Tab-separated table of C-alpha atoms in Angstrom:
chain	number	residue	atom	x	y	z
A	1039	LYS	CA	49.539	24.523	53.029
A	1040	GLY	CA	51.479	22.233	50.411
A	1041	ASN	CA	51.598	18.936	52.249
A	1042	THR	CA	49.243	19.866	55.168
A	1043	ALA	CA	45.798	18.292	55.537
A	1044	ARG	CA	43.159	19.563	57.944
A	1045	VAL	CA	41.393	16.896	59.902
A	1046	GLY	CA	38.340	17.776	61.985
A	1047	GLY	CA	35.011	16.902	63.260
A	1048	GLY	CA	31.725	18.801	63.107
A	1049	GLY	CA	32.222	21.567	60.781
A	1050	GLY	CA	35.933	20.703	60.062
A	1051	GLY	CA	35.019	18.050	57.560
A	1052	GLY	CA	37.466	15.335	56.595
A	1053	VAL	CA	35.599	12.479	58.497
A	1054	THR	CA	31.960	11.117	58.561
A	1055	PRO	CA	29.728	12.757	61.092
A	1056	ASP	CA	29.068	9.603	63.077
A	1057	LEU	CA	32.797	9.136	63.450
A	1058	SER	CA	33.505	12.819	64.426
A	1059	GLN	CA	30.755	12.511	67.224
A	1060	SER	CA	32.452	9.585	68.854
A	1061	ILE	CA	36.103	10.684	68.404
A	1062	PHE	CA	36.161	14.424	68.551
A	1063	GLN	CA	34.811	14.788	72.145
A	1064	ASN	CA	37.172	17.691	73.059
A	1065	ALA	CA	35.920	20.897	71.476
A	1066	ALA	CA	39.415	22.315	71.882
A	1067	TYR	CA	40.699	19.676	69.241
A	1068	SER	CA	38.067	19.323	66.855
A	1069	ALA	CA	40.148	20.439	63.953
A	1070	VAL	CA	43.933	19.403	63.685
A	1071	LEU	CA	46.633	20.047	61.062
A	1072	ARG	CA	48.502	16.939	59.651
A	1073	ARG	CA	51.369	16.822	57.163
A	1074	TYR	CA	51.892	13.919	54.909
A	1075	SER	CA	54.712	12.567	57.234
A	1076	ASP	CA	51.927	12.218	60.005
A	1077	PHE	CA	49.605	10.261	57.542
A	1078	LEU	CA	52.805	8.020	56.812
A	1079	TRP	CA	53.292	7.448	60.541
A	1080	LEU	CA	49.677	6.392	60.939
A	1081	TYR	CA	49.942	3.999	57.987
A	1082	GLU	CA	53.183	2.376	59.447
A	1083	ARG	CA	51.889	2.357	62.834
A	1084	LEU	CA	48.662	0.518	61.880
A	1085	HIS	CA	50.641	-2.181	60.367
A	1086	ARG	CA	52.284	-2.730	63.767
A	1087	GLU	CA	49.119	-2.579	66.035
A	1088	ARG	CA	46.851	-4.454	63.585
A	1089	ALA	CA	49.253	-6.947	61.967
A	1090	GLY	CA	47.540	-9.083	59.292
A	1091	ALA	CA	44.712	-6.446	58.580
A	1092	ILE	CA	44.547	-5.007	55.102
A	1093	ILE	CA	45.572	-1.572	55.343
A	1094	PRO	CA	44.246	0.899	52.782
A	1095	PRO	CA	46.758	2.054	50.311
A	1096	ILE	CA	48.401	5.368	51.023
A	1097	PRO	CA	49.326	7.933	48.285
A	1098	GLU	CA	52.981	7.509	47.158
A	1099	LYS	CA	55.875	9.989	47.668
A	1100	GLN	CA	56.596	12.159	44.923
A	1101	ALA	CA	59.914	14.118	44.541
A	1102	VAL	CA	58.807	16.635	41.936
A	1103	SER	CA	56.008	19.013	41.366
A	1104	ARG	CA	54.964	18.669	44.953
A	1105	PHE	CA	53.849	22.255	45.458
A	1106	THR	CA	51.642	22.781	42.451
A	1107	PRO	CA	47.958	23.470	43.041
A	1108	ALA	CA	46.946	20.521	41.149
A	1109	PHE	CA	49.132	17.979	42.848
A	1110	VAL	CA	48.254	19.564	46.316
A	1111	GLU	CA	44.515	19.200	45.682
A	1112	GLN	CA	44.894	15.578	44.376
A	1113	ARG	CA	47.116	14.666	47.345
A	1114	ARG	CA	44.690	16.019	49.773
A	1115	SER	CA	41.810	13.962	48.221
A	1116	ASP	CA	43.835	10.868	48.323
A	1117	LEU	CA	44.714	11.330	52.008
A	1118	GLU	CA	40.915	12.003	52.814
A	1119	ILE	CA	39.993	8.728	50.904
A	1120	PHE	CA	42.832	6.870	53.095
A	1121	LEU	CA	41.479	8.434	56.305
A	1122	ARG	CA	37.939	7.587	55.587
A	1123	ARG	CA	38.760	3.934	54.804
A	1124	VAL	CA	40.733	3.597	57.803
A	1125	ALA	CA	37.887	5.088	59.879
A	1126	VAL	CA	35.270	2.555	58.744
A	1127	HIS	CA	37.651	-0.399	58.567
A	1128	PRO	CA	36.324	-3.102	61.121
A	1129	GLU	CA	39.884	-4.122	62.086
A	1130	LEU	CA	41.308	-0.575	62.298
A	1131	ARG	CA	38.668	1.925	63.266
A	1132	ASP	CA	39.325	1.508	67.019
A	1133	ALA	CA	43.223	1.408	66.982
A	1134	ALA	CA	44.862	3.476	69.364
A	1135	CYS	CA	47.164	5.462	66.839
A	1136	LEU	CA	44.246	6.370	64.755
A	1137	ASP	CA	42.792	7.869	68.052
A	1138	THR	CA	45.980	9.686	68.810
A	1139	PHE	CA	46.117	10.837	65.067
A	1140	LEU	CA	42.766	12.347	65.180
A	1141	ARG	CA	42.487	13.748	68.848
A	1142	ALA	CA	45.824	14.656	70.123
A	1143	ASP	CA	47.213	18.259	69.968
A	1144	GLU	CA	50.471	19.291	68.538
A	1145	ALA	CA	52.655	18.588	71.189
A	1146	THR	CA	51.083	14.996	72.210
A	1147	PHE	CA	51.206	14.058	68.666
A	1148	ARG	CA	54.932	15.025	68.176
A	1149	ALA	CA	55.965	13.023	71.419
A	1150	ALA	CA	54.008	10.003	70.003
A	1151	LYS	CA	55.999	10.242	66.646
A	1152	THR	CA	59.349	10.797	68.612
A	1153	MET	CA	58.755	7.661	70.523
A	1154	LYS	CA	58.338	5.819	67.104
A	1155	ASP	CA	61.273	7.499	65.373
A	1156	ASN	CA	63.742	6.280	68.266
A	1157	MET	CA	63.280	2.776	66.891
A	1158	PRO	CA	66.125	1.570	64.683
A	1159	ASN	CA	65.129	1.426	61.000
A	1160	MET	CA	65.840	-2.262	60.880
A	1161	MET	CA	63.097	-3.176	63.256
A	1162	MET	CA	60.667	-0.936	61.408
A	1163	SER	CA	61.218	-2.749	58.259
A	1164	MET	CA	61.141	-6.123	60.030
A	1165	ASN	CA	57.990	-5.638	62.061
A	1166	PRO	CA	58.825	-8.344	64.665
A	1167	SER	CA	56.575	-9.748	67.135
A	1168	ASP	CA	55.504	-7.059	69.693
A	1169	MET	CA	55.933	-9.353	72.514
A	1170	SER	CA	58.473	-9.082	75.322
A	1171	ALA	CA	60.996	-11.540	73.890
A	1172	SER	CA	61.463	-9.381	70.932
A	1173	GLY	CA	61.326	-5.930	72.643
A	1174	TYR	CA	57.646	-5.141	72.015
A	1175	GLY	CA	54.853	-5.445	74.317
A	1176	GLY	CA	50.955	-4.827	74.509
A	1177	GLN	CA	48.559	-4.198	71.848
A	1178	MET	CA	49.800	-0.867	71.054
A	1179	GLY	CA	52.853	-2.361	69.697
A	1180	MET	CA	54.933	0.181	71.562
A	1181	PRO	CA	58.496	-0.656	72.227
A	1182	MET	CA	59.275	-1.966	75.814
A	1183	THR	CA	61.702	0.465	77.428
A	1184	SER	CA	64.323	0.013	80.111
A	1185	PRO	CA	64.189	2.346	83.258
A	1186	GLY	CA	66.327	4.768	81.454
A	1187	GLY	CA	63.782	4.918	78.678
A	1188	THR	CA	65.709	3.214	75.956
A	1189	VAL	CA	65.039	-0.025	74.205
A	1190	SER	CA	67.601	-2.929	74.597
A	1191	THR	CA	69.432	-2.828	71.299
A	1192	GLU	CA	71.090	-6.148	72.260
A	1193	LYS	CA	67.667	-7.825	72.654
A	1194	LYS	CA	66.540	-6.612	69.203
A	1195	ILE	CA	69.613	-7.731	67.538
A	1196	LYS	CA	69.611	-11.187	68.900
A	1197	SER	CA	65.877	-11.429	67.943
A	1198	TRP	CA	66.681	-10.337	64.466
A	1199	PHE	CA	69.326	-12.884	63.993
A	1200	SER	CA	67.293	-15.759	65.655
A	1201	GLU	CA	64.369	-14.938	63.130
A	1202	THR	CA	66.810	-14.666	60.026
A	1203	LYS	CA	68.422	-17.971	60.997
A	1204	THR	CA	64.940	-19.588	61.315
A	1205	SER	CA	63.883	-18.208	57.975
A	1206	ILE	CA	67.019	-19.554	56.126
A	1207	ALA	CA	66.567	-22.989	57.912
A	1208	GLY	CA	63.080	-22.990	56.423
A	1209	ASP	CA	61.836	-25.389	59.512
A	1210	LEU	CA	58.818	-23.386	60.258
A	1211	VAL	CA	56.121	-24.253	62.870
A	1212	ARG	CA	53.071	-25.801	61.277
A	1213	SER	CA	49.513	-24.788	62.044
A	1214	PRO	CA	46.170	-26.412	60.901
A	1215	ASP	CA	45.472	-23.583	58.602
A	1216	ASP	CA	48.700	-23.735	56.709
A	1217	ASP	CA	47.136	-25.433	53.487
A	1218	LEU	CA	44.224	-22.762	53.559
A	1219	PHE	CA	46.923	-20.127	53.595
A	1220	ASP	CA	48.733	-21.610	50.662
A	1221	GLU	CA	45.742	-21.522	48.500
A	1222	ILE	CA	45.076	-17.898	49.697
A	1223	GLU	CA	48.470	-16.984	48.486
A	1224	GLN	CA	48.069	-18.603	45.112
A	1225	TYR	CA	44.969	-16.967	44.666
A	1226	VAL	CA	46.138	-13.468	45.546
A	1227	ALA	CA	49.224	-13.913	43.334
A	1228	GLY	CA	47.189	-14.974	40.268
A	1229	LEU	CA	44.777	-12.062	40.888
A	1230	ASP	CA	47.601	-9.763	41.237
A	1231	ASN	CA	48.951	-10.549	37.823
A	1232	GLN	CA	45.602	-10.444	36.124
A	1233	MET	CA	44.732	-6.966	37.570
A	1234	ARG	CA	48.008	-5.548	36.574
A	1235	ALA	CA	47.518	-6.792	33.036
A	1236	VAL	CA	43.701	-5.246	33.016
A	1237	SER	CA	45.198	-2.058	34.628
A	1238	THR	CA	47.826	-1.770	31.804
A	1239	GLN	CA	45.331	-2.150	29.154
A	1240	ALA	CA	43.083	0.454	30.694
A	1241	THR	CA	46.032	2.762	30.646
A	1242	GLY	CA	46.745	2.088	27.025
A	1243	LEU	CA	42.991	2.732	26.333
A	1244	VAL	CA	43.268	6.065	28.097
A	1245	ARG	CA	46.388	6.947	26.028
A	1246	LYS	CA	44.757	5.978	22.800
A	1247	GLY	CA	41.817	8.162	23.478
A	1248	LYS	CA	43.938	11.149	24.070
A	1249	GLU	CA	45.800	10.394	20.795
A	1250	LEU	CA	42.571	9.910	18.886
A	1251	ALA	CA	41.442	13.442	20.263
A	1252	ASN	CA	44.416	15.163	18.884
A	1253	GLY	CA	43.904	13.069	15.381
A	1254	MET	CA	40.388	14.215	15.142
A	1255	PHE	CA	41.569	17.799	15.586
A	1256	GLU	CA	43.983	17.546	12.801
A	1257	PHE	CA	41.432	15.859	10.752
A	1258	GLY	CA	38.868	18.715	11.426
A	1259	LEU	CA	41.546	21.373	10.480
A	1260	ALA	CA	42.280	19.702	7.343
A	1261	PHE	CA	38.579	19.823	6.258
A	1262	HIS	CA	38.249	23.344	7.163
A	1263	LEU	CA	41.084	24.192	4.723
A	1264	LEU	CA	39.722	22.016	2.047
A	1265	GLY	CA	36.200	23.902	2.661
A	1266	ARG	CA	37.745	27.234	1.901
A	1267	SER	CA	39.235	25.973	-1.242
A	1268	GLU	CA	35.592	24.941	-2.461
A	1269	GLN	CA	32.734	27.373	-3.237
A	1270	GLU	CA	29.121	27.754	-2.253
A	1271	VAL	CA	27.199	24.714	-1.137
A	1272	LEU	CA	30.083	22.193	-1.263
A	1273	GLY	CA	32.596	24.252	0.581
A	1274	SER	CA	30.078	24.946	3.265
A	1275	ALA	CA	29.392	21.156	3.668
A	1276	LEU	CA	33.160	20.381	3.869
A	1277	THR	CA	33.371	23.065	6.665
A	1278	LYS	CA	30.716	21.467	8.556
A	1279	VAL	CA	32.657	18.186	8.341
A	1280	GLY	CA	35.519	20.168	9.951
A	1281	ASP	CA	33.259	21.325	12.661
A	1282	ALA	CA	31.901	17.794	13.249
A	1283	ALA	CA	35.571	16.519	13.688
A	1284	ASP	CA	36.352	19.362	16.179
A	1285	ALA	CA	33.447	18.592	18.248
A	1286	ILE	CA	34.364	14.849	18.254
A	1287	SER	CA	37.963	15.785	19.072
A	1288	VAL	CA	36.485	17.576	22.452
A	1289	LEU	CA	34.273	14.682	22.980
A	1290	ASN	CA	37.172	12.265	22.792
A	1291	ALA	CA	39.222	14.318	25.177
A	1292	GLU	CA	36.405	14.644	27.664
A	1293	HIS	CA	35.858	10.812	27.246
A	1294	ALA	CA	39.602	9.902	27.923
A	1295	ASP	CA	39.430	12.121	31.135
A	1296	LEU	CA	36.548	10.182	32.392
A	1297	GLU	CA	38.039	6.830	31.527
A	1298	ALA	CA	40.994	7.946	33.493
A	1299	THR	CA	39.332	8.904	36.662
A	1300	GLN	CA	36.423	6.295	36.564
A	1301	PHE	CA	38.195	3.431	35.194
A	1302	GLU	CA	41.901	3.635	34.965
A	1303	ALA	CA	42.160	5.084	38.616
A	1304	PRO	CA	39.906	2.559	40.330
A	1305	LEU	CA	41.766	-0.310	38.781
A	1306	GLN	CA	45.037	1.070	39.863
A	1307	ASP	CA	43.790	1.489	43.270
A	1308	TYR	CA	42.482	-2.207	43.234
A	1309	VAL	CA	46.194	-3.280	42.305
A	1310	LYS	CA	47.191	-1.410	45.337
A	1311	THR	CA	44.719	-3.103	47.592
A	1312	ILE	CA	45.792	-6.513	46.351
A	1313	HIS	CA	49.247	-5.456	47.401
A	1314	ALA	CA	47.930	-4.732	50.666
A	1315	VAL	CA	46.469	-8.091	50.928
A	1316	ARG	CA	49.846	-9.580	50.169
A	1317	LEU	CA	51.334	-7.402	52.847
A	1318	ALA	CA	48.854	-8.896	55.316
A	1319	LEU	CA	50.007	-12.290	54.466
A	1320	THR	CA	53.419	-11.304	54.879
A	1321	ARG	CA	52.656	-10.053	58.517
A	1322	ARG	CA	51.520	-13.260	59.248
A	1323	HIS	CA	54.609	-15.064	57.839
A	1324	GLU	CA	56.628	-12.657	60.054
A	1325	ARG	CA	54.710	-13.906	63.040
A	1326	ARG	CA	55.262	-17.288	62.082
A	1327	LEU	CA	58.837	-16.786	61.891
A	1328	ALA	CA	58.904	-15.061	65.422
A	1329	TYR	CA	57.090	-17.950	67.068
A	1330	THR	CA	59.400	-20.606	65.521
A	1331	ALA	CA	62.419	-18.463	66.632
A	1332	ARG	CA	61.034	-18.346	70.314
A	1333	LEU	CA	60.515	-22.191	70.092
A	1334	SER	CA	64.061	-22.619	68.963
A	1335	GLU	CA	65.383	-20.496	71.556
A	1336	LEU	CA	63.060	-22.149	74.304
A	1337	ASN	CA	64.697	-25.564	73.184
A	1338	ALA	CA	68.148	-24.236	73.423
A	1339	LYS	CA	67.510	-22.744	76.854
A	1340	GLN	CA	66.200	-26.043	77.980
A	1341	ALA	CA	69.156	-28.019	76.794
A	1342	ASN	CA	71.496	-25.457	78.489
A	1343	LEU	CA	69.684	-25.984	81.807
A	1344	MET	CA	69.860	-29.675	81.466
A	1345	LYS	CA	73.508	-29.527	80.933
A	1346	LEU	CA	74.167	-27.049	83.928
A	1347	ARG	CA	71.992	-29.227	86.266
A	1348	SER	CA	74.137	-32.296	85.497
A	1349	THR	CA	77.328	-30.399	86.179
A	1350	PRO	CA	78.394	-30.134	89.769
A	1351	GLY	CA	79.213	-26.594	91.077
A	1352	GLN	CA	77.119	-24.966	88.501
A	1353	GLU	CA	74.033	-24.393	90.671
A	1354	ALA	CA	74.332	-20.548	90.260
A	1355	LYS	CA	74.278	-20.738	86.713
A	1356	ALA	CA	71.638	-23.303	86.511
A	1357	TYR	CA	69.438	-20.977	88.551
A	1358	ALA	CA	69.958	-18.146	86.244
A	1359	ALA	CA	69.334	-20.463	83.103
A	1360	GLU	CA	66.146	-21.495	84.748
A	1361	MET	CA	65.083	-17.892	85.162
A	1362	SER	CA	66.028	-17.515	81.482
A	1363	LEU	CA	64.007	-20.375	80.593
A	1364	GLN	CA	60.888	-19.117	82.253
A	1365	ARG	CA	61.165	-15.886	80.357
A	1366	GLY	CA	61.662	-17.843	77.145
A	1367	GLN	CA	58.622	-19.948	77.641
A	1368	ALA	CA	56.681	-16.828	78.303
A	1369	ALA	CA	58.055	-15.310	75.196
A	1370	ALA	CA	57.229	-18.383	73.131
A	1371	ASP	CA	53.541	-18.492	74.576
A	1372	ALA	CA	53.093	-14.860	73.712
A	1373	ALA	CA	54.587	-15.324	70.179
A	1374	ARG	CA	52.035	-18.221	69.781
A	1375	ASP	CA	49.166	-16.270	70.732
A	1376	ASP	CA	50.169	-13.396	68.480
A	1377	PHE	CA	50.760	-15.815	65.660
A	1378	MET	CA	47.200	-17.248	65.997
A	1379	ALA	CA	45.555	-13.884	66.387
A	1380	VAL	CA	47.299	-12.457	63.238
A	1381	SER	CA	46.367	-15.685	61.337
A	1382	GLN	CA	42.698	-15.359	62.181
A	1383	ARG	CA	42.546	-11.702	61.342
A	1384	VAL	CA	44.248	-12.469	57.956
A	1385	LEU	CA	41.362	-14.931	57.265
A	1386	ARG	CA	38.682	-12.634	58.278
A	1387	GLU	CA	40.308	-9.705	56.211
A	1388	VAL	CA	40.673	-11.922	53.103
A	1389	ASP	CA	36.840	-13.097	53.317
A	1390	ARG	CA	35.682	-9.470	53.499
A	1391	PHE	CA	38.247	-8.579	50.764
A	1392	LYS	CA	36.661	-11.224	48.420
A	1393	ARG	CA	33.126	-9.849	49.036
A	1394	GLU	CA	34.088	-6.468	48.469
A	1395	LYS	CA	36.227	-7.171	45.300
A	1396	ALA	CA	32.973	-8.486	43.667
A	1397	GLU	CA	30.926	-5.296	44.606
A	1398	ASP	CA	33.717	-2.952	43.531
A	1399	MET	CA	34.433	-4.633	40.349
A	1400	LYS	CA	30.712	-4.893	39.415
A	1401	ARG	CA	30.300	-1.013	40.032
A	1402	THR	CA	33.551	-0.208	38.037
A	1403	VAL	CA	32.642	-2.128	35.196
A	1404	TYR	CA	28.944	-1.008	35.010
A	1405	GLN	CA	30.057	2.491	35.265
A	1406	TYR	CA	32.383	1.884	32.404
A	1407	ILE	CA	29.613	0.526	30.140
A	1408	GLU	CA	27.300	3.312	30.744
A	1409	MET	CA	30.008	5.561	30.003
A	1410	GLN	CA	30.740	4.082	26.494
A	1411	ILE	CA	27.198	3.920	25.579
A	1412	LEU	CA	26.677	7.786	26.465
A	1413	TYR	CA	29.982	8.401	24.531
A	1414	ASN	CA	28.707	6.630	21.453
A	1415	ARG	CA	25.358	8.124	21.399
A	1416	LYS	CA	26.976	11.562	21.406
A	1417	MET	CA	29.287	10.742	18.588
A	1418	GLU	CA	26.390	9.107	16.471
A	1419	THR	CA	24.388	12.361	17.030
A	1420	ILE	CA	27.272	14.545	15.623
A	1421	TRP	CA	27.954	12.451	12.474
A	1422	ALA	CA	24.114	11.997	11.909
A	1423	ASP	CA	23.702	15.849	11.697
A	1424	LEU	CA	25.857	15.751	8.741
A	1425	ILE	CA	23.845	13.465	6.484
A	1426	PRO	CA	21.128	16.345	5.519
A	1427	ILE	CA	23.964	18.761	4.889
A	1428	LEU	CA	25.701	16.544	2.458
A	1429	GLU	CA	22.532	15.299	0.738
A	1430	ASN	CA	21.727	19.109	-0.251
A	1431	VAL	CA	25.086	19.273	-2.046
A	1432	PRO	CA	24.065	19.389	-5.852
A	1433	LEU	CA	25.535	16.608	-7.819
A	1434	ARG	CA	27.405	16.841	-11.212
A	1435	ASP	CA	26.419	14.643	-14.139
A	1436	ASP	CA	29.439	12.435	-13.766
A	1437	GLN	CA	28.861	11.822	-10.038
A	1438	VAL	CA	27.145	8.832	-8.601
A	1439	PRO	CA	23.918	10.029	-6.805
A	1440	ALA	CA	24.087	9.861	-3.052
A	1441	ALA	CA	22.200	7.369	-1.003
A	1442	GLY	CA	18.354	8.578	-0.758
A	1443	VAL	CA	18.612	10.932	-3.679
A	1444	ASP	CA	15.537	10.542	-6.026
A	1445	VAL	CA	16.593	10.121	-9.556
A	1446	PRO	CA	14.002	10.305	-12.668
A	1447	ALA	CA	13.610	6.955	-14.460
A	1448	PRO	CA	15.202	7.141	-18.067
A	1449	THR	CA	12.832	7.511	-21.022
A	1450	PRO	CA	13.074	4.670	-23.628
A	1451	VAL	CA	14.255	5.492	-27.264
A	1452	SER	CA	13.432	3.324	-30.265
A	1453	LEU	CA	16.092	2.614	-32.759
A	1454	PRO	CA	15.789	0.920	-35.961
A	1455	ASN	CA	17.695	-2.499	-36.320
A	1456	ASP	CA	20.007	-0.763	-38.800
A	1457	ALA	CA	21.232	1.479	-36.245
A	1458	ILE	CA	22.113	-1.545	-33.936
A	1459	PRO	CA	25.395	-3.145	-34.489
A	1460	GLY	CA	24.980	-6.914	-35.408
A	1461	ALA	CA	21.218	-6.818	-35.811
A	1462	PRO	CA	19.414	-8.193	-38.790
A	1463	PRO	CA	18.125	-5.590	-41.198
A	1464	GLN	CA	14.683	-4.422	-40.433
A	1465	PRO	CA	12.127	-5.142	-43.289
A	1466	ALA	CA	10.627	-2.019	-45.169
A	1467	ALA	CA	7.123	-1.039	-44.983
A	1468	PRO	CA	4.687	-2.290	-47.726
A	1469	ALA	CA	4.706	1.074	-49.636
A	1470	GLN	CA	8.563	1.163	-49.343
A	1471	MET	CA	8.704	-2.346	-50.445
A	1472	GLN	CA	6.737	-1.978	-53.691
A	1473	GLN	CA	8.659	1.317	-54.549
A	1474	GLN	CA	11.846	-0.600	-54.284
A	1475	GLN	CA	10.506	-3.365	-56.418
A	1476	GLU	CA	9.370	-0.802	-58.950
A	1477	GLN	CA	12.894	0.602	-59.397
A	1478	GLN	CA	14.534	-2.808	-59.841
A	1479	GLN	CA	11.946	-3.708	-62.714
A	1480	PRO	CA	11.609	-2.383	-66.251
A	1481	GLU	CA	9.036	0.433	-66.188
A	1482	GLN	CA	6.037	-1.320	-68.248
A	1483	GLN	CA	2.548	-1.469	-67.643
A	1484	LEU	CA	1.083	-4.896	-66.764
A	1485	PRO	CA	-1.966	-5.899	-68.653
A	1486	THR	CA	-5.090	-6.531	-66.594
A	1487	SER	CA	-5.491	-10.108	-68.008
A	1488	ALA	CA	-2.000	-10.945	-67.260
A	1489	GLN	CA	-2.683	-10.378	-63.635
A	1490	PRO	CA	-3.294	-13.689	-61.749
A	1491	GLN	CA	-6.919	-14.126	-60.374
A	1492	GLN	CA	-7.287	-14.079	-56.510
A	1493	GLN	CA	-7.836	-17.469	-55.201
A	1494	ALA	CA	-9.826	-17.961	-52.091
A	1495	MET	CA	-7.920	-19.031	-49.086
A	1496	PRO	CA	-9.296	-21.434	-46.574
A	1497	PRO	CA	-10.125	-19.418	-43.516
A	1498	ALA	CA	-8.160	-21.735	-41.138
A	1499	ALA	CA	-4.966	-21.766	-43.332
A	1500	ALA	CA	-2.334	-19.096	-42.807
A	1501	PRO	CA	-1.557	-16.862	-45.656
A	1502	PRO	CA	1.405	-17.607	-47.682
A	1503	VAL	CA	4.316	-15.503	-47.861
A	1504	PRO	CA	4.525	-13.967	-51.365
A	1505	PRO	CA	7.881	-14.740	-53.197
A	1506	VAL	CA	9.716	-11.721	-54.671
A	1507	ALA	CA	9.766	-12.353	-58.309
A	1508	GLU	CA	13.090	-11.899	-60.386
A	1509	PRO	CA	12.877	-10.240	-63.708
A	1510	ASP	CA	13.249	-12.436	-66.787
A	1511	ASP	CA	12.885	-12.407	-70.521
A	1512	SER	CA	9.112	-13.076	-70.504
A	1513	PRO	CA	7.375	-10.232	-72.123
A	1514	ASP	CA	4.141	-10.973	-70.224
A	1515	ALA	CA	5.655	-11.474	-66.902
A	1516	SER	CA	6.562	-8.454	-64.627
A	1517	GLY	CA	7.869	-10.376	-61.731
A	1518	ILE	CA	5.737	-8.388	-59.246
A	1519	THR	CA	3.137	-10.308	-57.299
A	1520	ASP	CA	0.323	-8.384	-55.904
A	1521	VAL	CA	-0.454	-9.049	-52.327
A	1522	PRO	CA	-4.062	-10.016	-51.611
A	1523	LEU	CA	-5.987	-7.243	-49.863
A	1524	GLY	CA	-6.559	-7.939	-46.167
A	1525	ASP	CA	-3.647	-10.428	-45.857
A	1526	THR	CA	-0.879	-9.779	-43.196
A	1527	MET	CA	2.745	-9.929	-43.990
A	1528	MET	CA	5.194	-11.208	-41.419
A	1529	GLY	CA	8.770	-10.369	-41.387
A	1530	SER	CA	11.454	-9.862	-38.818
A	1531	GLY	CA	8.927	-9.339	-35.914
A	1532	VAL	CA	7.390	-6.356	-37.811
A	1533	GLN	CA	3.799	-6.517	-38.952
A	1534	TYR	CA	2.322	-4.399	-41.928
A	1535	ARG	CA	-0.581	-4.359	-44.231
A	1536	ASN	CA	-0.821	-3.504	-47.825
A	1537	MET	CA	-3.687	-1.055	-48.051
């Protein structure tokens, strides 16, 4: 059913086997049906019976989409988590209301809820002391009734006004643990602000992850269209890039869902748990107000009794005032014991909360890190598979080679100095040089006797550079100087021989 959960023992599920063996002793009621309002009754009654305990958070009410299959399943899962936490809670597992919730048949359970529903809403929100002076009594936190079965409305209203007056006055009773509780309240308030900030950032990360998934889908679609416009190998490679973007889009969507369930949800639940700690501290403050109000009423009754005793003829009224004083003293003693019991319960609960907080945070962060490592490995694999595909795309002449592609080394080309702008002219070879000189000189035969004799050059001395003779008017001078055989001519870095 839409807002109905099945709670059972043995084969019914919903609770741990050990718990079912100790609670579901009657086979006739090994499985019961409970609605969301029944779970809400259990939550509120636990605050009454075990004031100061950190009550596990219960799923919030939802006005719309309450009957969709997804919402019903999520609500069922959340209620099961709540019930399991209550069942193993050291301060709650033996509560009478939990036993009634799990074991009572339909008629008995409705009767128990009717007794609660008869209480005024003002007292439900106040959660006053469950002692006789405030209209409550016993560990169960059940309202004390008159012989007619109704709670004295006048007493409850007087109690509420008395506690409100005490709260406004601010003169509360002191206890030895007040300084410690002040430190706890400051710690919890700071932790609440910090965890809310972390939870908000986690929600933003999940939202950005879903946006990134949509962006990668659009990115892949664009590359698919681009690949269709190309041909052969390049078009196929671009299509592969689009496929990789689609795969990463799916990966990002799955990763965002995991972050929502394994990181965002635990942090939000932790914020609710911190709120439950603050509610436990509030219950102690309410008991402190109740105890202070009972003391104030007791002092007022004592002053009234002293006044009546000192007045002649007021013996009857003095006797009634004395009886009222005795009831007031009993109420003050009960309120003091209740205040001390709640204070000790809060201290135990805060100590347990700190221990479990460290374990929960360690587990949550560790799971988040593992999830990120796995996500990045999958993404790296998808991108890495594209590298060989892109390397096989042929390159054009004007393209820069891709990384890892072997390019042959360039072949050196020799160019003459005349072809290089700004370079000095390259000297001609010996045959060319002599041919140029013959073209510049008159065509005549030099006599053999006119040729100069070779002179022996010292072996250690460097051969002189022969000058180029200019033509003159001398008839026996040709202006041509023979280069001795075997000598080496040097010029502009080029060596040559005259053969």
